[in-house]
Amino acid sequence: MSGRPTPHLPSQGAELGTAAPFSPQLGDLAADTAKDGRVGVVVTLPGEGGATYHLRPPGGGPEWSAPADASTLEPVPARPTHATLLVTDPVYDPRAKQGSVAILVHHEDGGRSEAALILTSADLERLHTQTGRMLGDSERSPGEAP
């Protein structure tokens, strides 16, 4: 997770993974585990014209209810948009026959999180070939035939 509040989760005061319970507020996106993880926008809170949470699909559609204790509701994290390499040394594990490079995952809310990209020997060979081709292409001047 990005560790900061997200525009679509205005009520999130704590980073996910902590003991803080999820208490959705109006406008939050929530996944309802009782509805196979269906995602909805909270449109009514318990006690504000109803005894349950009311959710509606983000693009519109029929509303549904969720328990007032929010026991079936989970926050919807911001989606990753892309990843970039961190400036660290890669690590190769000969026993596992795989390498690891540190990456920074960028999220649609502007947040970032660090992760590891794990590559098998075959992945490393393919990546070497592909990056070699990209480097060759970048060294050619525009309009020059390959």
PDB file of C-alpha atoms in Angstrom:
ATOM      1  CA  MET A   1       0.000   0.000   0.000  1.00  0.00           C
ATOM      2  CA  SER A   2       0.997   3.577  -0.422  1.00  0.00           C
ATOM      3  CA  GLY A   3       0.792   4.369   3.302  1.00  0.00           C
ATOM      4  CA  ARG A   4      -1.190   7.543   2.717  1.00  0.00           C
ATOM      5  CA  PRO A   5      -4.873   8.321   2.396  1.00  0.00           C
ATOM      6  CA  THR A   6      -6.260   7.837  -1.067  1.00  0.00           C
ATOM      7  CA  PRO A   7      -8.858   9.996  -2.815  1.00  0.00           C
ATOM      8  CA  HIS A   8     -11.254   7.083  -3.116  1.00  0.00           C
ATOM      9  CA  LEU A   9     -10.786   6.096   0.545  1.00  0.00           C
ATOM     10  CA  PRO A  10     -11.249   9.340   2.441  1.00  0.00           C
ATOM     11  CA  SER A  11     -11.963   7.540   5.697  1.00  0.00           C
ATOM     12  CA  GLN A  12      -8.737   5.547   5.754  1.00  0.00           C
ATOM     13  CA  GLY A  13      -6.737   6.996   8.590  1.00  0.00           C
ATOM     14  CA  ALA A  14      -4.370   4.066   8.990  1.00  0.00           C
ATOM     15  CA  GLU A  15      -2.337   2.044   6.561  1.00  0.00           C
ATOM     16  CA  LEU A  16      -3.889  -1.248   5.496  1.00  0.00           C
ATOM     17  CA  GLY A  17      -2.649  -4.240   7.397  1.00  0.00           C
ATOM     18  CA  THR A  18      -2.954  -2.558  10.770  1.00  0.00           C
ATOM     19  CA  ALA A  19      -5.504  -3.464  13.409  1.00  0.00           C
ATOM     20  CA  ALA A  20      -7.612  -0.408  12.599  1.00  0.00           C
ATOM     21  CA  PRO A  21     -11.098  -1.525  11.531  1.00  0.00           C
ATOM     22  CA  PHE A  22     -12.466  -0.309   8.220  1.00  0.00           C
ATOM     23  CA  SER A  23     -15.242   2.211   8.836  1.00  0.00           C
ATOM     24  CA  PRO A  24     -16.419   3.322   5.404  1.00  0.00           C
ATOM     25  CA  GLN A  25     -17.715   6.843   4.956  1.00  0.00           C
ATOM     26  CA  LEU A  26     -19.921   8.345   2.253  1.00  0.00           C
ATOM     27  CA  GLY A  27     -18.173   8.171  -1.109  1.00  0.00           C
ATOM     28  CA  ASP A  28     -15.695   5.456  -0.143  1.00  0.00           C
ATOM     29  CA  LEU A  29     -15.194   2.479  -2.403  1.00  0.00           C
ATOM     30  CA  ALA A  30     -15.689  -0.823  -0.617  1.00  0.00           C
ATOM     31  CA  ALA A  31     -15.556  -4.469  -1.661  1.00  0.00           C
ATOM     32  CA  ASP A  32     -18.382  -6.547  -0.208  1.00  0.00           C
ATOM     33  CA  THR A  33     -17.229 -10.074   0.650  1.00  0.00           C
ATOM     34  CA  ALA A  34     -20.864 -11.187   0.984  1.00  0.00           C
ATOM     35  CA  LYS A  35     -21.300 -10.286  -2.713  1.00  0.00           C
ATOM     36  CA  ASP A  36     -18.180 -12.110  -4.007  1.00  0.00           C
ATOM     37  CA  GLY A  37     -16.023  -8.994  -3.613  1.00  0.00           C
ATOM     38  CA  ARG A  38     -18.354  -6.751  -5.613  1.00  0.00           C
ATOM     39  CA  VAL A  39     -17.154  -3.142  -5.420  1.00  0.00           C
ATOM     40  CA  GLY A  40     -19.528  -0.317  -4.606  1.00  0.00           C
ATOM     41  CA  VAL A  41     -19.596   3.311  -3.542  1.00  0.00           C
ATOM     42  CA  VAL A  42     -21.013   3.896  -0.064  1.00  0.00           C
ATOM     43  CA  VAL A  43     -24.136   6.008  -0.597  1.00  0.00           C
ATOM     44  CA  THR A  44     -25.859   5.633   2.803  1.00  0.00           C
ATOM     45  CA  LEU A  45     -24.385   5.103   6.260  1.00  0.00           C
ATOM     46  CA  PRO A  46     -26.091   3.213   9.085  1.00  0.00           C
ATOM     47  CA  GLY A  47     -28.197   5.626  11.124  1.00  0.00           C
ATOM     48  CA  GLU A  48     -28.528   8.113   8.245  1.00  0.00           C
ATOM     49  CA  GLY A  49     -31.843   7.009   6.842  1.00  0.00           C
ATOM     50  CA  GLY A  50     -31.102   3.301   7.181  1.00  0.00           C
ATOM     51  CA  ALA A  51     -29.962   0.562   9.522  1.00  0.00           C
ATOM     52  CA  THR A  52     -27.320  -0.721   7.095  1.00  0.00           C
ATOM     53  CA  TYR A  53     -24.702   0.521   4.659  1.00  0.00           C
ATOM     54  CA  HIS A  54     -26.030   1.035   1.155  1.00  0.00           C
ATOM     55  CA  LEU A  55     -23.691   0.670  -1.798  1.00  0.00           C
ATOM     56  CA  ARG A  56     -24.098   1.332  -5.501  1.00  0.00           C
ATOM     57  CA  PRO A  57     -21.821   0.193  -8.350  1.00  0.00           C
ATOM     58  CA  PRO A  58     -19.353   2.979  -9.301  1.00  0.00           C
ATOM     59  CA  GLY A  59     -20.919   3.353 -12.766  1.00  0.00           C
ATOM     60  CA  GLY A  60     -24.468   3.296 -11.427  1.00  0.00           C
ATOM     61  CA  GLY A  61     -26.952   0.494 -11.019  1.00  0.00           C
ATOM     62  CA  PRO A  62     -29.042  -1.103  -8.313  1.00  0.00           C
ATOM     63  CA  GLU A  63     -28.067  -0.494  -4.699  1.00  0.00           C
ATOM     64  CA  TRP A  64     -27.470  -3.250  -2.182  1.00  0.00           C
ATOM     65  CA  SER A  65     -27.114  -3.360   1.594  1.00  0.00           C
ATOM     66  CA  ALA A  66     -24.275  -4.445   3.843  1.00  0.00           C
ATOM     67  CA  PRO A  67     -24.345  -5.024   7.622  1.00  0.00           C
ATOM     68  CA  ALA A  68     -24.161  -1.955   9.874  1.00  0.00           C
ATOM     69  CA  ASP A  69     -20.977  -3.285  11.515  1.00  0.00           C
ATOM     70  CA  ALA A  70     -19.241  -3.270   8.087  1.00  0.00           C
ATOM     71  CA  SER A  71     -18.121  -6.844   8.757  1.00  0.00           C
ATOM     72  CA  THR A  72     -18.421  -7.798   5.077  1.00  0.00           C
ATOM     73  CA  LEU A  73     -16.838  -4.603   3.733  1.00  0.00           C
ATOM     74  CA  GLU A  74     -13.168  -4.195   2.845  1.00  0.00           C
ATOM     75  CA  PRO A  75     -11.293  -1.138   1.549  1.00  0.00           C
ATOM     76  CA  VAL A  76     -10.400  -1.031  -2.136  1.00  0.00           C
ATOM     77  CA  PRO A  77      -6.710  -0.185  -2.543  1.00  0.00           C
ATOM     78  CA  ALA A  78      -5.414   2.145  -5.236  1.00  0.00           C
ATOM     79  CA  ARG A  79      -4.295   0.198  -8.308  1.00  0.00           C
ATOM     80  CA  PRO A  80      -0.682   0.186  -9.440  1.00  0.00           C
ATOM     81  CA  THR A  81       0.017   2.025 -12.684  1.00  0.00           C
ATOM     82  CA  HIS A  82       3.654   1.131 -13.344  1.00  0.00           C
ATOM     83  CA  ALA A  83       6.954   0.209 -11.713  1.00  0.00           C
ATOM     84  CA  THR A  84      10.451   1.676 -11.931  1.00  0.00           C
ATOM     85  CA  LEU A  85      13.819   0.272 -10.917  1.00  0.00           C
ATOM     86  CA  LEU A  86      15.349   1.355  -7.632  1.00  0.00           C
ATOM     87  CA  VAL A  87      19.071   2.085  -7.645  1.00  0.00           C
ATOM     88  CA  THR A  88      20.249  -0.968  -5.713  1.00  0.00           C
ATOM     89  CA  ASP A  89      22.395  -3.956  -6.560  1.00  0.00           C
ATOM     90  CA  PRO A  90      20.507  -6.939  -7.988  1.00  0.00           C
ATOM     91  CA  VAL A  91      20.771 -10.215  -6.098  1.00  0.00           C
ATOM     92  CA  TYR A  92      21.135 -13.659  -7.678  1.00  0.00           C
ATOM     93  CA  ASP A  93      20.394 -16.843  -5.724  1.00  0.00           C
ATOM     94  CA  PRO A  94      22.157 -19.754  -7.462  1.00  0.00           C
ATOM     95  CA  ARG A  95      20.286 -22.359  -5.401  1.00  0.00           C
ATOM     96  CA  ALA A  96      16.891 -21.004  -6.451  1.00  0.00           C
ATOM     97  CA  LYS A  97      18.221 -20.100  -9.910  1.00  0.00           C
ATOM     98  CA  GLN A  98      16.538 -16.725  -9.748  1.00  0.00           C
ATOM     99  CA  GLY A  99      17.450 -13.104  -9.403  1.00  0.00           C
ATOM    100  CA  SER A 100      15.820 -10.204  -7.650  1.00  0.00           C
ATOM    101  CA  VAL A 101      15.809  -6.481  -8.382  1.00  0.00           C
ATOM    102  CA  ALA A 102      14.255  -3.801  -6.215  1.00  0.00           C
ATOM    103  CA  ILE A 103      11.429  -1.850  -7.844  1.00  0.00           C
ATOM    104  CA  LEU A 104       9.218   1.057  -6.900  1.00  0.00           C
ATOM    105  CA  VAL A 105       5.529   0.454  -7.657  1.00  0.00           C
ATOM    106  CA  HIS A 106       3.583   3.630  -8.481  1.00  0.00           C
ATOM    107  CA  HIS A 107      -0.138   3.742  -7.614  1.00  0.00           C
ATOM    108  CA  GLU A 108      -2.940   5.680  -9.304  1.00  0.00           C
ATOM    109  CA  ASP A 109      -3.367   7.838  -6.192  1.00  0.00           C
ATOM    110  CA  GLY A 110       0.245   9.034  -6.419  1.00  0.00           C
ATOM    111  CA  GLY A 111       1.435   6.705  -3.663  1.00  0.00           C
ATOM    112  CA  ARG A 112       4.405   4.401  -4.056  1.00  0.00           C
ATOM    113  CA  SER A 113       5.556   1.156  -2.504  1.00  0.00           C
ATOM    114  CA  GLU A 114       8.754  -0.854  -2.757  1.00  0.00           C
ATOM    115  CA  ALA A 115       8.716  -4.426  -4.009  1.00  0.00           C
ATOM    116  CA  ALA A 116      11.030  -7.047  -5.456  1.00  0.00           C
ATOM    117  CA  LEU A 117      10.878  -8.249  -9.048  1.00  0.00           C
ATOM    118  CA  ILE A 118      11.825 -11.939  -9.073  1.00  0.00           C
ATOM    119  CA  LEU A 119      13.277 -13.275 -12.304  1.00  0.00           C
ATOM    120  CA  THR A 120      14.117 -16.876 -13.201  1.00  0.00           C
ATOM    121  CA  SER A 121      17.210 -17.636 -15.286  1.00  0.00           C
ATOM    122  CA  ALA A 122      14.997 -17.787 -18.397  1.00  0.00           C
ATOM    123  CA  ASP A 123      13.412 -14.433 -17.456  1.00  0.00           C
ATOM    124  CA  LEU A 124      16.875 -12.901 -17.031  1.00  0.00           C
ATOM    125  CA  GLU A 125      17.982 -14.148 -20.462  1.00  0.00           C
ATOM    126  CA  ARG A 126      14.816 -12.827 -22.112  1.00  0.00           C
ATOM    127  CA  LEU A 127      15.159  -9.470 -20.340  1.00  0.00           C
ATOM    128  CA  HIS A 128      18.820  -9.243 -21.401  1.00  0.00           C
ATOM    129  CA  THR A 129      17.837  -9.827 -25.045  1.00  0.00           C
ATOM    130  CA  GLN A 130      14.957  -7.343 -24.886  1.00  0.00           C
ATOM    131  CA  THR A 131      16.933  -4.572 -23.175  1.00  0.00           C
ATOM    132  CA  GLY A 132      19.818  -5.117 -25.614  1.00  0.00           C
ATOM    133  CA  ARG A 133      17.386  -4.617 -28.488  1.00  0.00           C
ATOM    134  CA  MET A 134      15.983  -1.448 -26.859  1.00  0.00           C
ATOM    135  CA  LEU A 135      19.492  -0.059 -26.338  1.00  0.00           C
ATOM    136  CA  GLY A 136      20.311  -0.744 -29.981  1.00  0.00           C
ATOM    137  CA  ASP A 137      17.145   1.025 -31.081  1.00  0.00           C
ATOM    138  CA  SER A 138      17.892   4.038 -28.873  1.00  0.00           C
ATOM    139  CA  GLU A 139      21.377   4.426 -30.362  1.00  0.00           C
ATOM    140  CA  ARG A 140      20.063   4.682 -33.922  1.00  0.00           C
ATOM    141  CA  SER A 141      19.219   8.156 -35.118  1.00  0.00           C
ATOM    142  CA  PRO A 142      15.569   8.881 -36.042  1.00  0.00           C
ATOM    143  CA  GLY A 143      14.747   7.717 -39.547  1.00  0.00           C
ATOM    144  CA  GLU A 144      17.690   5.319 -39.700  1.00  0.00           C
ATOM    145  CA  ALA A 145      16.773   1.832 -40.902  1.00  0.00           C
ATOM    146  CA  PRO A 146      17.158  -0.989 -38.377  1.00  0.00           C
TER     147      PRO A 146
END
